[in-house]
Every structure is written in C-alpha cells, then in structure tokens.
Amino acid sequence: MKQFSQLKDLVAKVMYLAKTPWLLKKIYPQLTWDIKPAGRCIYLTFDDGPIPIVTPFVLNILKQYNAKATFFCIGDNIRKHPDVFEQVKADGHAVGNHTYNHLKGWVTDDKTYLDNFLLADELIGGNLFRPPYGRVRRSQTKLLKQAKPDLKLIMWNVLSGDFDTNLSPEKCLANAIDNTTSGDIVLFHDSLKAFDRLEYALPRAMEYWAGQGYIFNSLAL
Ligand SMILES: [Zn+2]
C-alpha cells in the first residue's frame, strides 16, 4: 500500500508538468493522451464549464480561427446554464462528460462515481469522458466502460496551468505554446478561476499556432 501511495504522489506531481511524460502514458495505457492526426492539428479541450462569460469568450475566439474544440462539461453547470451548453453544441464543438459534480475518483467510492457519471451522461451523452483532476481508479474506469462500452477516456498531454492562480498569464501562454506539437491534446478551463490566465493566453496561443499552420479539431473522431 505504501508503494501505491508513493506512486499516486508521483503521478500527482507529474500530472502538473506542462508536458505529460511518456512514463505516465505507459502506466495508464488505457487512457487517451494524444492523437496521431493526418496533418498539423491541435486538439484544444476546455474543462469545467459551461458557464456564462467565460464559455462564450472561448466560443468567440474559436470562431475567429474556424476552430473546433472539445468541452468537458460538469453536469451541474449544464443544469444551471443550459443556454450556454446549447450554444457550445450549436457552434459545432464536441462535448464530453466531466461528471455531474466534478468528483475526484481517488476519494470517491465506485458506485457514487458511476452514478455521478451517469447523471451527467443523461445531459451530455456521447462517448467522451475526462475524469476530473485526471484522477480515476482502475475499478472506476472498468465500471464506466461496462456502462458504456464505446467510452473513450480522454486525458491530455499539454497542461496550460490556467487553473493555477499563482501562475502569471505570460507563463501560462509559454506553457501552452512551448510544449505543443501536432496531435497534442491541450487542456484549458472555461472556469472563473482560470479566466485571468485563459483570457490572456488563449487568443495569443491560437494566433501563434494558426501562424504556424495548425488547424484545430474536436475529439469527435
Ligand atoms: Zn475539471
């Protein structure tokens, strides 16, 4: 058990690196960390919405670049802001499940976790799921896949760090553009907590990537 808790600490630490190390991908091969696209393509993902102001801000920037992205939504936010959720879908983006109450898998019993996923699934549907905090037990992924055999668990391999209130907007931008190459799944948050950094970094990063010839696709593959 001690070893397992040390492994969990290590995982928690490396999850916060801007670029996901190959070792983590080896430890969790059943999760999707990146994609091999045909051309130069970046997969932008936005977690924790939909909410007013921040989500529409993101939608507006995406529109400017004719970009499609993936929004991992919290069920309870959809309940509170159904119109924002409808706008995300109307704009042609993919939506994925991020549980109903943003549960942390490692401290939640399996049944509660599954029920919370299913509650969000009633609103979101589809086959994309991202575990909040990237923390999910194997027993939980097994239950989710039993409930939805075609479910894809989507992680990320570039972390902008926009959720970190100690990080400057400039560093958040640097995290995103210095670490991203074709096929990467980049994680941002359409949350109030992240907005100071997101508002600065997202438009600048997209301008940079578009200038490098990248296109932006959703994970609705
Ligand atoms: Zn989240």
Tab-separated table of N, CA and C in Angstrom, residues 34-120:
chain	number	residue	atom	x	y	z
A	34	ASP	N	-2.853	11.383	-26.411
A	34	ASP	CA	-2.627	12.173	-27.618
A	34	ASP	C	-3.155	11.402	-28.819
A	35	ILE	N	-3.142	12.060	-29.969
A	35	ILE	CA	-3.760	11.503	-31.175
A	35	ILE	C	-2.726	11.624	-32.293
A	36	LYS	N	-2.788	10.755	-33.260
A	36	LYS	CA	-1.902	10.899	-34.421
A	36	LYS	C	-2.720	11.426	-35.600
A	37	PRO	N	-2.699	12.724	-35.819
A	37	PRO	CA	-3.527	13.277	-36.894
A	37	PRO	C	-2.825	13.177	-38.250
A	38	ALA	N	-3.609	13.365	-39.318
A	38	ALA	CA	-3.027	13.313	-40.664
A	38	ALA	C	-2.184	14.564	-40.941
A	39	GLY	N	-2.668	15.734	-40.561
A	39	GLY	CA	-1.932	16.974	-40.842
A	39	GLY	C	-1.482	17.646	-39.566
A	40	ARG	N	-1.173	18.931	-39.638
A	40	ARG	CA	-0.794	19.680	-38.440
A	40	ARG	C	-2.060	20.091	-37.700
A	41	CYS	N	-2.277	19.442	-36.584
A	41	CYS	CA	-3.554	19.633	-35.898
A	41	CYS	C	-3.368	19.633	-34.385
A	42	ILE	N	-4.079	20.537	-33.730
A	42	ILE	CA	-4.066	20.605	-32.264
A	42	ILE	C	-5.492	20.380	-31.761
A	43	TYR	N	-5.585	19.612	-30.684
A	43	TYR	CA	-6.893	19.328	-30.091
A	43	TYR	C	-7.048	20.141	-28.809
A	44	LEU	N	-7.766	21.235	-28.897
A	44	LEU	CA	-7.988	22.074	-27.713
A	44	LEU	C	-9.150	21.504	-26.909
A	45	THR	N	-8.961	21.449	-25.589
A	45	THR	CA	-10.040	20.974	-24.723
A	45	THR	C	-10.256	21.985	-23.588
A	46	PHE	N	-11.513	22.131	-23.206
A	46	PHE	CA	-11.881	23.099	-22.162
A	46	PHE	C	-12.721	22.380	-21.111
A	47	ASP	N	-12.246	22.384	-19.884
A	47	ASP	CA	-12.917	21.661	-18.801
A	47	ASP	C	-13.678	22.610	-17.863
A	48	ASP	N	-14.673	22.056	-17.231
A	48	ASP	CA	-15.356	22.622	-16.052
A	48	ASP	C	-16.509	23.584	-16.352
A	49	GLY	N	-16.759	23.923	-17.618
A	49	GLY	CA	-17.913	24.746	-17.944
A	49	GLY	C	-19.143	23.849	-18.037
A	50	PRO	N	-20.198	24.293	-18.706
A	50	PRO	CA	-20.321	25.616	-19.331
A	50	PRO	C	-20.814	26.665	-18.324
A	51	ILE	N	-20.252	27.866	-18.451
A	51	ILE	CA	-20.709	28.968	-17.593
A	51	ILE	C	-20.804	30.245	-18.435
A	52	PRO	N	-21.590	31.219	-17.971
A	52	PRO	CA	-21.686	32.481	-18.705
A	52	PRO	C	-20.334	33.195	-18.743
A	53	ILE	N	-20.169	34.119	-19.611
A	53	ILE	CA	-18.997	34.978	-19.794
A	53	ILE	C	-17.781	34.192	-20.280
A	54	VAL	N	-17.300	33.226	-19.481
A	54	VAL	CA	-16.049	32.562	-19.834
A	54	VAL	C	-16.242	31.636	-21.050
A	55	THR	N	-17.267	30.787	-21.004
A	55	THR	CA	-17.503	29.879	-22.139
A	55	THR	C	-17.801	30.670	-23.422
A	56	PRO	N	-18.687	31.680	-23.379
A	56	PRO	CA	-18.906	32.477	-24.599
A	56	PRO	C	-17.629	33.177	-25.081
A	57	PHE	N	-16.763	33.592	-24.164
A	57	PHE	CA	-15.481	34.181	-24.560
A	57	PHE	C	-14.679	33.168	-25.384
A	58	VAL	N	-14.608	31.947	-24.892
A	58	VAL	CA	-13.867	30.891	-25.605
A	58	VAL	C	-14.504	30.634	-26.974
A	59	LEU	N	-15.834	30.534	-26.998
A	59	LEU	CA	-16.525	30.261	-28.273
A	59	LEU	C	-16.204	31.330	-29.307
A	60	ASN	N	-16.136	32.562	-28.843
A	60	ASN	CA	-15.852	33.681	-29.749
A	60	ASN	C	-14.449	33.590	-30.349
A	61	ILE	N	-13.467	33.259	-29.508
A	61	ILE	CA	-12.087	33.117	-30.010
A	61	ILE	C	-12.011	31.950	-31.003
A	62	LEU	N	-12.648	30.831	-30.649
A	62	LEU	CA	-12.609	29.655	-31.533
A	62	LEU	C	-13.190	29.998	-32.896
A	63	LYS	N	-14.261	30.767	-32.878
A	63	LYS	CA	-14.928	31.137	-34.133
A	63	LYS	C	-13.984	31.926	-35.033
A	64	GLN	N	-13.190	32.796	-34.421
A	64	GLN	CA	-12.269	33.630	-35.211
A	64	GLN	C	-11.282	32.792	-36.005
A	65	TYR	N	-10.975	31.594	-35.508
A	65	TYR	CA	-10.000	30.736	-36.194
A	65	TYR	C	-10.677	29.547	-36.873
A	66	ASN	N	-11.998	29.607	-36.957
A	66	ASN	CA	-12.738	28.483	-37.541
A	66	ASN	C	-12.326	27.169	-36.863
A	67	ALA	N	-12.110	27.256	-35.568
A	67	ALA	CA	-11.585	26.116	-34.811
A	67	ALA	C	-12.721	25.316	-34.188
A	68	LYS	N	-12.509	23.996	-34.125
A	68	LYS	CA	-13.429	23.143	-33.375
A	68	LYS	C	-12.673	22.574	-32.177
A	69	ALA	N	-13.339	22.518	-31.037
A	69	ALA	CA	-12.688	22.076	-29.795
A	69	ALA	C	-13.619	21.108	-29.069
A	70	THR	N	-13.168	20.650	-27.918
A	70	THR	CA	-13.951	19.723	-27.105
A	70	THR	C	-14.137	20.308	-25.711
A	71	PHE	N	-15.376	20.326	-25.252
A	71	PHE	CA	-15.700	20.875	-23.932
A	71	PHE	C	-16.119	19.733	-23.004
A	72	PHE	N	-15.332	19.511	-21.956
A	72	PHE	CA	-15.686	18.509	-20.948
A	72	PHE	C	-16.497	19.209	-19.857
A	73	CYS	N	-17.798	18.939	-19.885
A	73	CYS	CA	-18.746	19.732	-19.098
A	73	CYS	C	-19.106	19.064	-17.774
A	74	ILE	N	-19.332	19.913	-16.785
A	74	ILE	CA	-19.847	19.465	-15.491
A	74	ILE	C	-21.377	19.483	-15.573
A	75	GLY	N	-21.986	18.326	-15.265
A	75	GLY	CA	-23.439	18.217	-15.394
A	75	GLY	C	-24.185	19.323	-14.661
A	76	ASP	N	-23.752	19.615	-13.453
A	76	ASP	CA	-24.463	20.624	-12.659
A	76	ASP	C	-24.370	22.023	-13.293
A	77	ASN	N	-23.287	22.286	-14.030
A	77	ASN	CA	-23.204	23.569	-14.736
A	77	ASN	C	-24.152	23.609	-15.935
A	78	ILE	N	-24.378	22.470	-16.562
A	78	ILE	CA	-25.346	22.412	-17.669
A	78	ILE	C	-26.752	22.675	-17.125
A	79	ARG	N	-27.032	22.084	-15.961
A	79	ARG	CA	-28.347	22.319	-15.330
A	79	ARG	C	-28.555	23.814	-15.066
A	80	LYS	N	-27.472	24.482	-14.613
A	80	LYS	CA	-27.585	25.907	-14.280
A	80	LYS	C	-27.569	26.802	-15.513
A	81	HIS	N	-26.850	26.364	-16.561
A	81	HIS	CA	-26.667	27.235	-17.734
A	81	HIS	C	-26.946	26.478	-19.028
A	82	PRO	N	-28.182	25.979	-19.182
A	82	PRO	CA	-28.488	25.156	-20.367
A	82	PRO	C	-28.303	25.923	-21.682
A	83	ASP	N	-28.554	27.222	-21.660
A	83	ASP	CA	-28.423	28.007	-22.901
A	83	ASP	C	-26.966	28.070	-23.358
A	84	VAL	N	-26.036	28.167	-22.410
A	84	VAL	CA	-24.609	28.201	-22.781
A	84	VAL	C	-24.211	26.851	-23.372
A	85	PHE	N	-24.706	25.774	-22.769
A	85	PHE	CA	-24.420	24.425	-23.268
A	85	PHE	C	-24.943	24.258	-24.699
A	86	GLU	N	-26.156	24.747	-24.944
A	86	GLU	CA	-26.733	24.640	-26.292
A	86	GLU	C	-25.891	25.419	-27.297
A	87	GLN	N	-25.349	26.550	-26.873
A	87	GLN	CA	-24.520	27.355	-27.773
A	87	GLN	C	-23.227	26.624	-28.159
A	88	VAL	N	-22.629	25.948	-27.182
A	88	VAL	CA	-21.408	25.168	-27.455
A	88	VAL	C	-21.692	24.152	-28.552
A	89	LYS	N	-22.793	23.431	-28.425
A	89	LYS	CA	-23.133	22.397	-29.411
A	89	LYS	C	-23.524	23.025	-30.755
A	90	ALA	N	-24.276	24.140	-30.686
A	90	ALA	CA	-24.702	24.800	-31.930
A	90	ALA	C	-23.500	25.275	-32.740
A	91	ASP	N	-22.408	25.610	-32.062
A	91	ASP	CA	-21.196	26.076	-32.746
A	91	ASP	C	-20.370	24.913	-33.329
A	92	GLY	N	-20.843	23.708	-33.128
A	92	GLY	CA	-20.191	22.562	-33.769
A	92	GLY	C	-19.061	21.935	-32.977
A	93	HIS	N	-18.954	22.262	-31.705
A	93	HIS	CA	-17.902	21.658	-30.879
A	93	HIS	C	-18.377	20.326	-30.294
A	94	ALA	N	-17.413	19.502	-29.914
A	94	ALA	CA	-17.741	18.251	-29.253
A	94	ALA	C	-17.917	18.520	-27.756
A	95	VAL	N	-18.797	17.744	-27.128
A	95	VAL	CA	-18.951	17.848	-25.675
A	95	VAL	C	-18.667	16.490	-25.054
A	96	GLY	N	-18.060	16.524	-23.875
A	96	GLY	CA	-17.738	15.295	-23.166
A	96	GLY	C	-18.164	15.401	-21.715
A	97	ASN	N	-18.234	14.239	-21.084
A	97	ASN	CA	-18.682	14.115	-19.698
A	97	ASN	C	-17.505	14.384	-18.736
A	98	HIS	N	-17.752	15.197	-17.711
A	98	HIS	CA	-16.723	15.505	-16.704
A	98	HIS	C	-17.318	15.305	-15.303
A	99	THR	N	-18.233	14.348	-15.226
A	99	THR	CA	-19.083	14.017	-14.061
A	99	THR	C	-20.094	15.137	-13.754
A	100	TYR	N	-21.051	14.837	-12.914
A	100	TYR	CA	-22.099	15.823	-12.587
A	100	TYR	C	-21.600	16.837	-11.554
A	101	ASN	N	-20.764	16.374	-10.626
A	101	ASN	CA	-20.317	17.273	-9.537
A	101	ASN	C	-18.802	17.375	-9.428
A	102	HIS	N	-18.084	17.099	-10.519
A	102	HIS	CA	-16.627	17.230	-10.522
A	102	HIS	C	-15.971	16.398	-9.412
A	103	LEU	N	-16.292	15.109	-9.416
A	103	LEU	CA	-15.799	14.224	-8.352
A	103	LEU	C	-14.352	13.791	-8.597
A	104	LYS	N	-13.628	13.689	-7.495
A	104	LYS	CA	-12.256	13.188	-7.539
A	104	LYS	C	-12.300	11.673	-7.333
A	105	GLY	N	-11.900	10.908	-8.367
A	105	GLY	CA	-12.065	9.453	-8.333
A	105	GLY	C	-11.389	8.775	-7.154
A	106	TRP	N	-10.181	9.248	-6.805
A	106	TRP	CA	-9.404	8.566	-5.777
A	106	TRP	C	-10.043	8.621	-4.399
A	107	VAL	N	-10.917	9.597	-4.159
A	107	VAL	CA	-11.546	9.703	-2.825
A	107	VAL	C	-13.060	9.477	-2.898
A	108	THR	N	-13.518	8.882	-3.985
A	108	THR	CA	-14.951	8.636	-4.153
A	108	THR	C	-15.174	7.144	-4.349
A	109	ASP	N	-16.199	6.587	-3.674
A	109	ASP	CA	-16.428	5.144	-3.873
A	109	ASP	C	-16.979	4.908	-5.281
A	110	ASP	N	-16.753	3.696	-5.768
A	110	ASP	CA	-17.009	3.384	-7.174
A	110	ASP	C	-18.466	3.590	-7.585
A	111	LYS	N	-19.384	3.198	-6.712
A	111	LYS	CA	-20.807	3.307	-7.042
A	111	LYS	C	-21.214	4.783	-7.180
A	112	THR	N	-20.753	5.607	-6.237
A	112	THR	CA	-21.066	7.035	-6.293
A	112	THR	C	-20.498	7.654	-7.568
A	113	TYR	N	-19.275	7.214	-7.910
A	113	TYR	CA	-18.612	7.749	-9.099
A	113	TYR	C	-19.403	7.411	-10.358
A	114	LEU	N	-19.800	6.153	-10.461
A	114	LEU	CA	-20.558	5.702	-11.637
A	114	LEU	C	-21.886	6.455	-11.730
A	115	ASP	N	-22.598	6.550	-10.609
A	115	ASP	CA	-23.899	7.229	-10.623
A	115	ASP	C	-23.756	8.688	-11.049
A	116	ASN	N	-22.685	9.326	-10.581
A	116	ASN	CA	-22.471	10.738	-10.920
A	116	ASN	C	-22.150	10.903	-12.406
A	117	PHE	N	-21.394	9.966	-12.933
A	117	PHE	CA	-21.111	9.936	-14.382
A	117	PHE	C	-22.404	9.764	-15.169
A	118	LEU	N	-23.244	8.812	-14.727
A	118	LEU	CA	-24.480	8.516	-15.465
A	118	LEU	C	-25.460	9.686	-15.423
A	119	LEU	N	-25.480	10.385	-14.289
A	119	LEU	CA	-26.343	11.567	-14.162
A	119	LEU	C	-25.932	12.622	-15.197
A	120	ALA	N	-24.630	12.825	-15.335
A	120	ALA	CA	-24.134	13.785	-16.339
A	120	ALA	C	-24.369	13.253	-17.746
